[in-house]
XYZ file of C-alpha atoms in Angstrom:
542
model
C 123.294 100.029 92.558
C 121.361 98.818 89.249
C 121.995 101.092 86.181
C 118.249 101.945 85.487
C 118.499 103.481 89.570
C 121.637 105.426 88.829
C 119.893 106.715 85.585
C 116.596 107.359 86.769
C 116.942 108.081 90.290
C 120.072 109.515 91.043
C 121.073 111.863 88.078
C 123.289 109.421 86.352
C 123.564 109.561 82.713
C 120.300 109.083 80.606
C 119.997 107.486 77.153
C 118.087 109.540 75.063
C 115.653 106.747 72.843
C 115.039 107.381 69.336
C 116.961 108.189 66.276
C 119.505 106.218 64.675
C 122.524 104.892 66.938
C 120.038 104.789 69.908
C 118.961 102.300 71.992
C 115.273 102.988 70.199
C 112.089 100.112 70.194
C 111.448 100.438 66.316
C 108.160 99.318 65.294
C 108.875 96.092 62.819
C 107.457 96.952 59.272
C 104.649 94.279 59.244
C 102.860 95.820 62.678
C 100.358 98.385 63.374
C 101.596 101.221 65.264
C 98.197 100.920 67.614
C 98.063 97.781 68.348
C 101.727 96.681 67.858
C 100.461 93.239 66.457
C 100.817 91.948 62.676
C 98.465 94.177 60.468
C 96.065 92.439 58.182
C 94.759 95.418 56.193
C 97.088 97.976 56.336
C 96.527 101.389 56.399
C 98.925 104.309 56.801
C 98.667 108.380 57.507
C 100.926 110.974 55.443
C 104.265 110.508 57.766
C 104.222 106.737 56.420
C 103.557 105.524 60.152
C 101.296 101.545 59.015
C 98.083 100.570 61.391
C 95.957 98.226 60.714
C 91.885 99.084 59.436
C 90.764 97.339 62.287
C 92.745 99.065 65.090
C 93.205 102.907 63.688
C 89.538 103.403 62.507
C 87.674 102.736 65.660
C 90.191 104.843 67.741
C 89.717 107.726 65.255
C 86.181 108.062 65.778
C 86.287 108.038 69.336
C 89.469 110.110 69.752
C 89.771 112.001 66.590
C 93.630 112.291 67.050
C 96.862 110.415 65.335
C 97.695 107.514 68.360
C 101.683 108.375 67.112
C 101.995 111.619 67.457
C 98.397 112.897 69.530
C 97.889 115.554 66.465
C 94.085 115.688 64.895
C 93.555 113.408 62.539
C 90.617 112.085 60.356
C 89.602 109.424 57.607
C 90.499 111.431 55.248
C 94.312 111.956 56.451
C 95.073 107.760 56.059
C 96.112 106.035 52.771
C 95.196 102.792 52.486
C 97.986 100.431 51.285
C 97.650 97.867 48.378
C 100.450 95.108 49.462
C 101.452 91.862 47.760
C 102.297 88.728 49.187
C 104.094 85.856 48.174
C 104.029 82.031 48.074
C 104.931 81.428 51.140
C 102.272 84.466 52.685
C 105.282 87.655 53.334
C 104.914 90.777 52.465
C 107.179 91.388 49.536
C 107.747 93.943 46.856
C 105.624 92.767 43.589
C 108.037 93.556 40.932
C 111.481 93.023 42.210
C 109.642 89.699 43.927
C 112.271 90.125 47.035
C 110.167 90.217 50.469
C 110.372 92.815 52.853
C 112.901 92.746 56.045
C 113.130 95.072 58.910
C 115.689 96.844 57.041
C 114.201 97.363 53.672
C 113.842 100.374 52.486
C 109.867 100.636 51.661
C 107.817 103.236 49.713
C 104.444 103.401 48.651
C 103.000 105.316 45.476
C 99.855 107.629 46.015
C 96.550 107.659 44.487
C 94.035 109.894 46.117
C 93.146 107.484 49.048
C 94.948 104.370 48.129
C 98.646 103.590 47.359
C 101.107 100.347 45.535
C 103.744 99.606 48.304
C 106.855 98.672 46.015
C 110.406 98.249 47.483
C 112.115 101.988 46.983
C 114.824 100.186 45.313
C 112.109 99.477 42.453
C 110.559 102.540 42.443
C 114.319 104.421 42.353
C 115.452 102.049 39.071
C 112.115 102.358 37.108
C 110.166 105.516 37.678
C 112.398 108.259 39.597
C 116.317 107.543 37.548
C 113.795 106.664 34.584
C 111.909 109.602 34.703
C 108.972 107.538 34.107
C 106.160 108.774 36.628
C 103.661 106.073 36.022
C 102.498 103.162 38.751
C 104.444 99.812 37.875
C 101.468 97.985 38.573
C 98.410 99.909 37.163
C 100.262 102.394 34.918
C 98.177 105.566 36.485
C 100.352 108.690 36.623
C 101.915 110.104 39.879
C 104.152 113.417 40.929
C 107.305 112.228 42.925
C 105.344 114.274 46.123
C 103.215 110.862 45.854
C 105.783 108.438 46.932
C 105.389 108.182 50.869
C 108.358 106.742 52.436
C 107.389 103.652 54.516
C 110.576 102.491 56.295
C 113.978 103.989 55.909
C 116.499 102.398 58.038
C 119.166 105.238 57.253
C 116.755 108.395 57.924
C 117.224 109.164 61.452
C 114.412 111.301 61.523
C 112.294 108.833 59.946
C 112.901 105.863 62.309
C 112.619 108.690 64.824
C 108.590 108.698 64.086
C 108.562 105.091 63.767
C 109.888 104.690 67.368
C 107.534 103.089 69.864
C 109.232 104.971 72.896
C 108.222 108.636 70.580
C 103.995 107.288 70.515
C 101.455 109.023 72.149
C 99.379 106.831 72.902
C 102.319 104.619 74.648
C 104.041 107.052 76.325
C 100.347 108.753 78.018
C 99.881 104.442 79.051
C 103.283 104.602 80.485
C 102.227 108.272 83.062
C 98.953 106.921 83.492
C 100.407 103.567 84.593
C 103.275 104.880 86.704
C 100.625 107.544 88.497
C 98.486 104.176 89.285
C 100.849 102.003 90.168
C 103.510 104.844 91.804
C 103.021 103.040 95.486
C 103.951 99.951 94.382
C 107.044 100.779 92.199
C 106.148 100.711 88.848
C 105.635 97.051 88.691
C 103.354 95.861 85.702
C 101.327 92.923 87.051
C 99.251 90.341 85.374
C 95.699 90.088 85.402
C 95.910 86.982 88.190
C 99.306 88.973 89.869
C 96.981 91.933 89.957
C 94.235 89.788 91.375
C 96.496 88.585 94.308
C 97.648 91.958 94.858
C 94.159 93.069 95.205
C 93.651 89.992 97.594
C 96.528 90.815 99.283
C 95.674 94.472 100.123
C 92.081 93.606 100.865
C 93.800 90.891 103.637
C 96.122 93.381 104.733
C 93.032 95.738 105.490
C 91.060 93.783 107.085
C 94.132 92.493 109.725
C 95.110 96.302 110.219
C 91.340 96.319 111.545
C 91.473 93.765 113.917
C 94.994 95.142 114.887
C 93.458 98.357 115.321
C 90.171 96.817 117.290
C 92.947 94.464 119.605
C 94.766 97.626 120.686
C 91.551 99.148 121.642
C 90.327 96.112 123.537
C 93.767 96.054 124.846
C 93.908 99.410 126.028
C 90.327 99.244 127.877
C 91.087 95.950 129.486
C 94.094 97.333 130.874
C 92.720 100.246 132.374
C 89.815 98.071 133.731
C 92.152 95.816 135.449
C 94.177 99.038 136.760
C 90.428 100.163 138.082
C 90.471 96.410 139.843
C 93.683 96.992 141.654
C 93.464 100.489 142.677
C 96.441 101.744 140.654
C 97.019 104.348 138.331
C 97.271 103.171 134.981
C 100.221 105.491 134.272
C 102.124 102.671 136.534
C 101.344 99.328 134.550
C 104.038 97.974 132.216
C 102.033 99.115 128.725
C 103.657 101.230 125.294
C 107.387 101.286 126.983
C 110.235 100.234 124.826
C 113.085 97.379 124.524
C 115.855 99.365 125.843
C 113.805 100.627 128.604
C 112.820 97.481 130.244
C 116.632 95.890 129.444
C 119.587 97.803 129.731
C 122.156 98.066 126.842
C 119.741 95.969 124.527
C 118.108 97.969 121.824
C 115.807 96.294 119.410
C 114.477 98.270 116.332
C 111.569 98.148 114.232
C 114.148 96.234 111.510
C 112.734 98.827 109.083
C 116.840 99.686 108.007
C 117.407 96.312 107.619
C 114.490 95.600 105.669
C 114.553 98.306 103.270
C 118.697 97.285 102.753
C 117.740 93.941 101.674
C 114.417 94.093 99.797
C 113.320 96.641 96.907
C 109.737 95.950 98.217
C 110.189 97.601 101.367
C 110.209 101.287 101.713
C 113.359 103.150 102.400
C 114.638 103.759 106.178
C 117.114 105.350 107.451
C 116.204 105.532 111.167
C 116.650 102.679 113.338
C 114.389 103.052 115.719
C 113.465 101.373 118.980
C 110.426 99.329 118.799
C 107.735 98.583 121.450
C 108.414 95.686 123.963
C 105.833 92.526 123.145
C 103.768 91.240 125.952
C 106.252 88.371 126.445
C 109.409 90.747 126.758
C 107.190 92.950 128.968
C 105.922 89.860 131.655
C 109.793 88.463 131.237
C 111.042 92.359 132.587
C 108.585 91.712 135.604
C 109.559 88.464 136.133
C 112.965 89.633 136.910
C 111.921 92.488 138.488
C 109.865 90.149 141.039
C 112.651 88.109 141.836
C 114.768 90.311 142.794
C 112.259 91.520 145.023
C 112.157 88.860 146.663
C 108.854 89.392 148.474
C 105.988 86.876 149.137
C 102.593 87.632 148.375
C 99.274 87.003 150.238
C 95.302 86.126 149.448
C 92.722 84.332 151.106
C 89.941 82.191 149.905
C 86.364 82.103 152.006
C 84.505 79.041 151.746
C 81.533 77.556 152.464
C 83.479 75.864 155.605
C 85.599 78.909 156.443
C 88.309 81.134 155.948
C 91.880 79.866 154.302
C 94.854 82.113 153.905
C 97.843 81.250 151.649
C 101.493 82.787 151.013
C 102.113 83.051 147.277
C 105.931 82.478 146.290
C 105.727 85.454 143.698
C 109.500 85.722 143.908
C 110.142 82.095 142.862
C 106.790 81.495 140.559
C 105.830 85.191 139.700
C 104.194 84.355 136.357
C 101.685 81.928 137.976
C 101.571 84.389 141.041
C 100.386 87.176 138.769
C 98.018 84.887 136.880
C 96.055 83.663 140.279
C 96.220 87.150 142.258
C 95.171 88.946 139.082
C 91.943 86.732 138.949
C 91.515 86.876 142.348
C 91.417 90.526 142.142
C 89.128 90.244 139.018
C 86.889 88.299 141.629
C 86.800 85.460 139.189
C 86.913 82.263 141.410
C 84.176 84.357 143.577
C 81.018 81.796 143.477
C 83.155 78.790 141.933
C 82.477 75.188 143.221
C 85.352 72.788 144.428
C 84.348 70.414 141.287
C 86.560 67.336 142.418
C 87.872 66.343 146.395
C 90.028 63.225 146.989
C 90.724 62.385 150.581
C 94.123 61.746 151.031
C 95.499 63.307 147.784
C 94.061 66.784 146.727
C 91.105 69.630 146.261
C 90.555 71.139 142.947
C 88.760 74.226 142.017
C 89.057 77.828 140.130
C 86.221 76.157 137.123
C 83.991 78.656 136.496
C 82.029 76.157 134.790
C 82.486 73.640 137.916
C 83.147 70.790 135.105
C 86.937 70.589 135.241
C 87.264 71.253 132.077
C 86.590 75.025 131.860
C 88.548 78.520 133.171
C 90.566 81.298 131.137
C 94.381 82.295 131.999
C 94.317 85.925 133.328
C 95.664 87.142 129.545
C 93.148 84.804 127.617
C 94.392 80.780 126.807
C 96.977 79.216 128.480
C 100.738 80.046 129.933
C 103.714 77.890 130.612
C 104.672 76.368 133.593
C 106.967 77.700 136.184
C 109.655 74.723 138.220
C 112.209 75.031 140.376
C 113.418 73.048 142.625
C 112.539 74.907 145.722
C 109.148 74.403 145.254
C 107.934 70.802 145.882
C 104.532 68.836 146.683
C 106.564 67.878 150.097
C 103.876 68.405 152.421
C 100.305 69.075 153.358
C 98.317 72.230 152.181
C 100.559 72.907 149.265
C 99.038 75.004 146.305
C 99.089 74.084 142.986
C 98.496 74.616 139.121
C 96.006 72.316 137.799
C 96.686 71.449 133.830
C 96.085 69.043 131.479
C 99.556 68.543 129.966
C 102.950 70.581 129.376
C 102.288 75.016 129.379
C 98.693 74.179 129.411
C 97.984 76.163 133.170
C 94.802 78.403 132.668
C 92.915 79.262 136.023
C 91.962 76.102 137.656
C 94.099 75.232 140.821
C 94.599 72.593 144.003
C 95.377 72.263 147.291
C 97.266 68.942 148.590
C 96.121 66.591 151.343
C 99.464 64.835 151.506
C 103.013 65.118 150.404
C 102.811 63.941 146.322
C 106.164 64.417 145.228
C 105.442 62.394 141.759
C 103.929 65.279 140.942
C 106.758 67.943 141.033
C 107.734 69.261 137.895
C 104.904 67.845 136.657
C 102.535 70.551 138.338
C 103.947 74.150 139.257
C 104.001 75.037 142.694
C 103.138 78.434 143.802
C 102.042 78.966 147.664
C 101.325 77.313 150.650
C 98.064 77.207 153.301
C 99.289 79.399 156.352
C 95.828 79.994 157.791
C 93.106 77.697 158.224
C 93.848 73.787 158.126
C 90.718 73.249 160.075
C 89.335 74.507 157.243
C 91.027 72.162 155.106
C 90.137 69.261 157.273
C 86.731 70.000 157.312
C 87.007 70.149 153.224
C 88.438 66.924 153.306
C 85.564 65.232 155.079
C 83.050 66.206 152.401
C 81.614 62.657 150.680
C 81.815 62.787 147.676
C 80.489 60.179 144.937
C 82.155 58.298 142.175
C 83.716 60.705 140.448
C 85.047 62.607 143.256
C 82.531 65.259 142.808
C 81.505 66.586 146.350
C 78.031 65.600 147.314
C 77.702 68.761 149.243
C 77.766 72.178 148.278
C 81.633 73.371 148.655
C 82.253 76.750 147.729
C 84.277 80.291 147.389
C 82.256 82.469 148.867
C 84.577 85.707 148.100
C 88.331 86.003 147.968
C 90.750 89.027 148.684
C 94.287 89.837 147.818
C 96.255 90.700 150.884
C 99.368 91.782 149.563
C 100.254 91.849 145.977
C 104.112 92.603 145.480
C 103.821 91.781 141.551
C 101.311 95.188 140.951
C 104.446 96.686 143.470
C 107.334 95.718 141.226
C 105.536 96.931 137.858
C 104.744 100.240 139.724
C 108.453 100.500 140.731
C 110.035 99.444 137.177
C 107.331 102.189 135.490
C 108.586 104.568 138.191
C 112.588 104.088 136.818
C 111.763 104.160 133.267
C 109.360 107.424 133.921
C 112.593 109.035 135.471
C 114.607 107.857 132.814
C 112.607 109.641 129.903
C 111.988 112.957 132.151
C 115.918 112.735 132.215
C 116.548 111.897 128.535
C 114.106 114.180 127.643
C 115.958 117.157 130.314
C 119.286 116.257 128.431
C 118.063 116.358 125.207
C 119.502 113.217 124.145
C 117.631 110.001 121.982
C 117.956 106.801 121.789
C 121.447 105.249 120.558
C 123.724 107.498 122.565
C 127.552 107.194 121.656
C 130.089 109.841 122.456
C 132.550 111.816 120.331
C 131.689 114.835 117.930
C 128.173 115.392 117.139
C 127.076 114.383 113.811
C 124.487 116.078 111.456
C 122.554 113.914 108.724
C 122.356 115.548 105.530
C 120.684 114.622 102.782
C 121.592 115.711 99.071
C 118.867 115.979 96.957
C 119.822 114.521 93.779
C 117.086 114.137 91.092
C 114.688 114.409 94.107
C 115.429 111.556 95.944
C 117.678 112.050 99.194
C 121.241 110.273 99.691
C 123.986 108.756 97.977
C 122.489 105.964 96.096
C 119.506 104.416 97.439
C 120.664 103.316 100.933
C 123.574 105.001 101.899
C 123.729 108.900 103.051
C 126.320 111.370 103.244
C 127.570 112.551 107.291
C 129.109 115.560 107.641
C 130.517 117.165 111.141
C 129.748 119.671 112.872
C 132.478 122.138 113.372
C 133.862 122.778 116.332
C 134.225 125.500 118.071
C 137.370 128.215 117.223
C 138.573 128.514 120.667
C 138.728 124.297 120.974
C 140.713 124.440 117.855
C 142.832 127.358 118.773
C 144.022 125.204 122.410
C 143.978 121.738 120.483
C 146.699 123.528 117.739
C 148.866 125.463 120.889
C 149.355 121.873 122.608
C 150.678 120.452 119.804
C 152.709 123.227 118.575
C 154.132 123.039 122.418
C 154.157 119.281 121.925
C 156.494 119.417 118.966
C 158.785 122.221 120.906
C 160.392 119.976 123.195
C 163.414 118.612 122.051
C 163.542 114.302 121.952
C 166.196 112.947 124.972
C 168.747 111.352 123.682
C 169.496 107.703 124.485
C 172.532 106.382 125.542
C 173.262 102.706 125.283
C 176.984 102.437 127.503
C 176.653 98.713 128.936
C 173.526 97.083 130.941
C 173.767 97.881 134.427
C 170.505 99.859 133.916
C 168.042 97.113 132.853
């Protein structure tokens, strides 16, 4: 913990600034207490506080109070100072010739509105131990009430006034700053910092936006899709967390961690479980599917007839999901078979009927899905069309002929079980140059016979809906862990809660009297029986 925390946040011991000893900002001689730059025509009010013409007059007018201490104050209540410099342009005292340090002591002799600055030491010598009232540079009487005291390192209450911390007009800067700039800690920024910052927020706006509009679009498309398939929404996979979809693995938000190791963060003290990502979500099905270990079912109508396939959703559930969920979405409904090469393969699932179109059932593409199981071994084999590595989006194809150079190259997902005729007849189609069918081949419709991948995500909804009606019966959150119960409490010192900044204080619970009455009778009976004595004769008995 820093020093300035322990001070200012945590009751720790507080230097008091000002006054002699202290660890005080003193306003150098030569500086206007406004502006705190180098005054050229100095100027000072009765206390002997120095601005400069330039800086105190305007602020007068419009404020009509002292900047130093934020009392009412006029033209009339500043005495404007007659200083000398010498050769070498400093501020010195013009009959002892000596210039003027931070430490000098510094007085200046009143005349109506304007006053001789003259080191004290001068003034002390000639006029006051002289008992000669009269200017040393113009000769014009005075009354020792004239001499204003300018700087006076050995008055305490003095350098107390001429304290920058004790200003007014510094201090008010200070609360209005720290009420500004509260959220983000007190940090003083420069005008291109602050510029960035503002950049920064405006960003950070604009992205919570678009988060805000992707949940939305999110939400809707999911309960769309659930309106597709028939099921409740309540059973899709959507706003369930880490350690419900994988037991003992609990990810948190971080937010502990974060706050521990950055001052820009705010402070947490709760680790809390954070939503599963889309990724963590489909790997949780994946799983889930096979160990299922079910097959699932669709057929595709064509212009030529009616073709059945059995989808390995146990071995390839990703891609299963991917082509059932479109299938169900009636996407491929009204697609062409853009490309048809006797002997090798028939392509198709392009909306666009190019080969070069299609969407993923989540937007984009998705990886690919090999095993070894799953090879282009034989005739009617279905397959992922892509155009590279993970680049598998909706367009598909069926096999002629075995074409094993193309395994783990392509992923595998299902086979024809229904309708080779159909197949054959497909294959007949002439087609020209390109392989483009010169005859209309189409999907007429498609339906989803049997979809286990919408049954796994109802069943793995179903287990963690038990599990929260039974954490929630129980009374018991996250984290779990036996032994005595603990109770968090926080100690409020200088309003901020903890020890310190990160750390907090635990105290337990007490137990109950009649479990401390039986835990202090066993051991009280415990300590009763006498120890048995050993006896060591020979070593028969080992």
């Amino acid at each position: 913990m820093k020093a300035s925390e322990w001070s200012q946040d945590y009751g720790g011991k507080v230097v008091k600034l000002g006054g002699a000893g202290n660890m005080s900002r003193t306003l150098p001689f030569d500086c206007c207490a406004l502006s705190l730059n180098p005054f050229k025509s100095p100027i000072c009010n009765l206390s002997g506080i120095i601005f400069d013409v330039m800086s105190i007059l305007p602020f007068i007018k419009e404020h009509k109070l002292d900047p130093t201490t934020g009392l009412p104050c006029s033209r009339r209540d500043l005495v404007s100072l007659n200083m000398s410099k010498n050769e070498d342009g400093a501020w010195h005292c013009p009959v002892l010739c000596k210039p003027f340090s931070n430490f000098t002591k510094i007085c200046a002799v009143r005349h109506g509105a304007t006053a001789n600055v003259f080191s004290y030491e001068a003034v002390l010598e000639l006029n006051i131990r002289g008992k000669n009232y009269e200017d040393l540079l113009d000769g014009q009487p005075f009354k020792k009430s004239d001499i204003i005291i300018l700087q006076d390192v050995e008055d305490a209450q003095h350098m107390k006034l001429r304290d920058i911390n004790n200003f007014k007009h510094t201090t008010s800067s200070k609360e209005s700053a720290a009420s500004k700039n509260s959220a983000a800690g007190d940090i003083k920024h420069s005008v291109t910092a602050t510029r960035i910052m503002e950049a920064v927020a405006k960003k950070k706006a604009e992205d919570d936006i678009v988060k805000r509009k992707k949940e939305l679009e999110t939400k809707k498309a999911n309960e769309i899709l659930a309106a597709e398939r028939n099921i409740n929404i309540e059973d899709r996979l959507v706003n369930v967390y880490t350690n419900e979809l994988m037991a003992n693995i609990n990810m948190t938000t971080n937010a502990t961690a974060g706050s521990l190791t950055s001052t820009a963060e705010t402070v947490s003290l709760n680790s809390s479980t954070r939503l599963a990502s889309d990724e963590e979500i489909m790997q949780a099905k994946i799983r889930a599917a096979r160990k299922y270990k079910k097959k699932g079912f669709a057929s595709l109508t064509t212009t030529y007839g009616n073709m059945v396939f059995e989808l390995d959703c146990d071995i390839a559930p990703r891609t299963c999901e991917n082509f059932l969920g479109l299938l169900e979405k009636k996407y491929y409904d009204g697609t062409a078979f853009h490309r048809n090469i006797p002997g090798f393969m028939l392509q198709g699932g392009d909306p666009m009927g190019t080969g070069r179109g299609g969407e993923s059932l989540w937007g984009g593409k998705f990886v690919d899905e090999f095993d070894s199981r799953l090879s282009h071994s034989a005739r009617g084999i279905l397959c992922m069309a892509n155009a590279g590595p993970n680049t598998n989006r909706s367009q598909f194809f069926v096999t002629y002929a075995p074409c094993t150079h193309l395994d783990m190259k392509h992923t595998v997902f299902g086979r024809i079980i229904q309708g080779e005729e159909v197949l054959l007849a497909l294959e007949g189609v002439p087609t020209d140059k390109n392989d483009k069918p010169k005859t209309e081949m189409k999907i007429i419709s498609s339906t989803v016979i049997e979809n286990p991948i919408v049954e796994v995500e109802k069943m793995e909804m179903a287990k963690i809906r038990e599990a929260r009606a039974a954490i929630a019966k129980n009374g018991s959150g996250n984290g779990g862990g036996g032994g005595k119960k603990r109770k968090v409490v926080e100690e409020n010192v200088g309003g901020v809660g903890g020890v310190g900044r990160y750390i907090i204080k635990t105290v337990e619970e007490k137990v109950d009297l009649e479990v401390e009455v039986e835990v202090a009778k066993a051991e009280v009976e415990s300590a009763a029986v006498a120890p048995k004595k050993a006896k060591f004769n020979n070593f028969s008995g080992w």
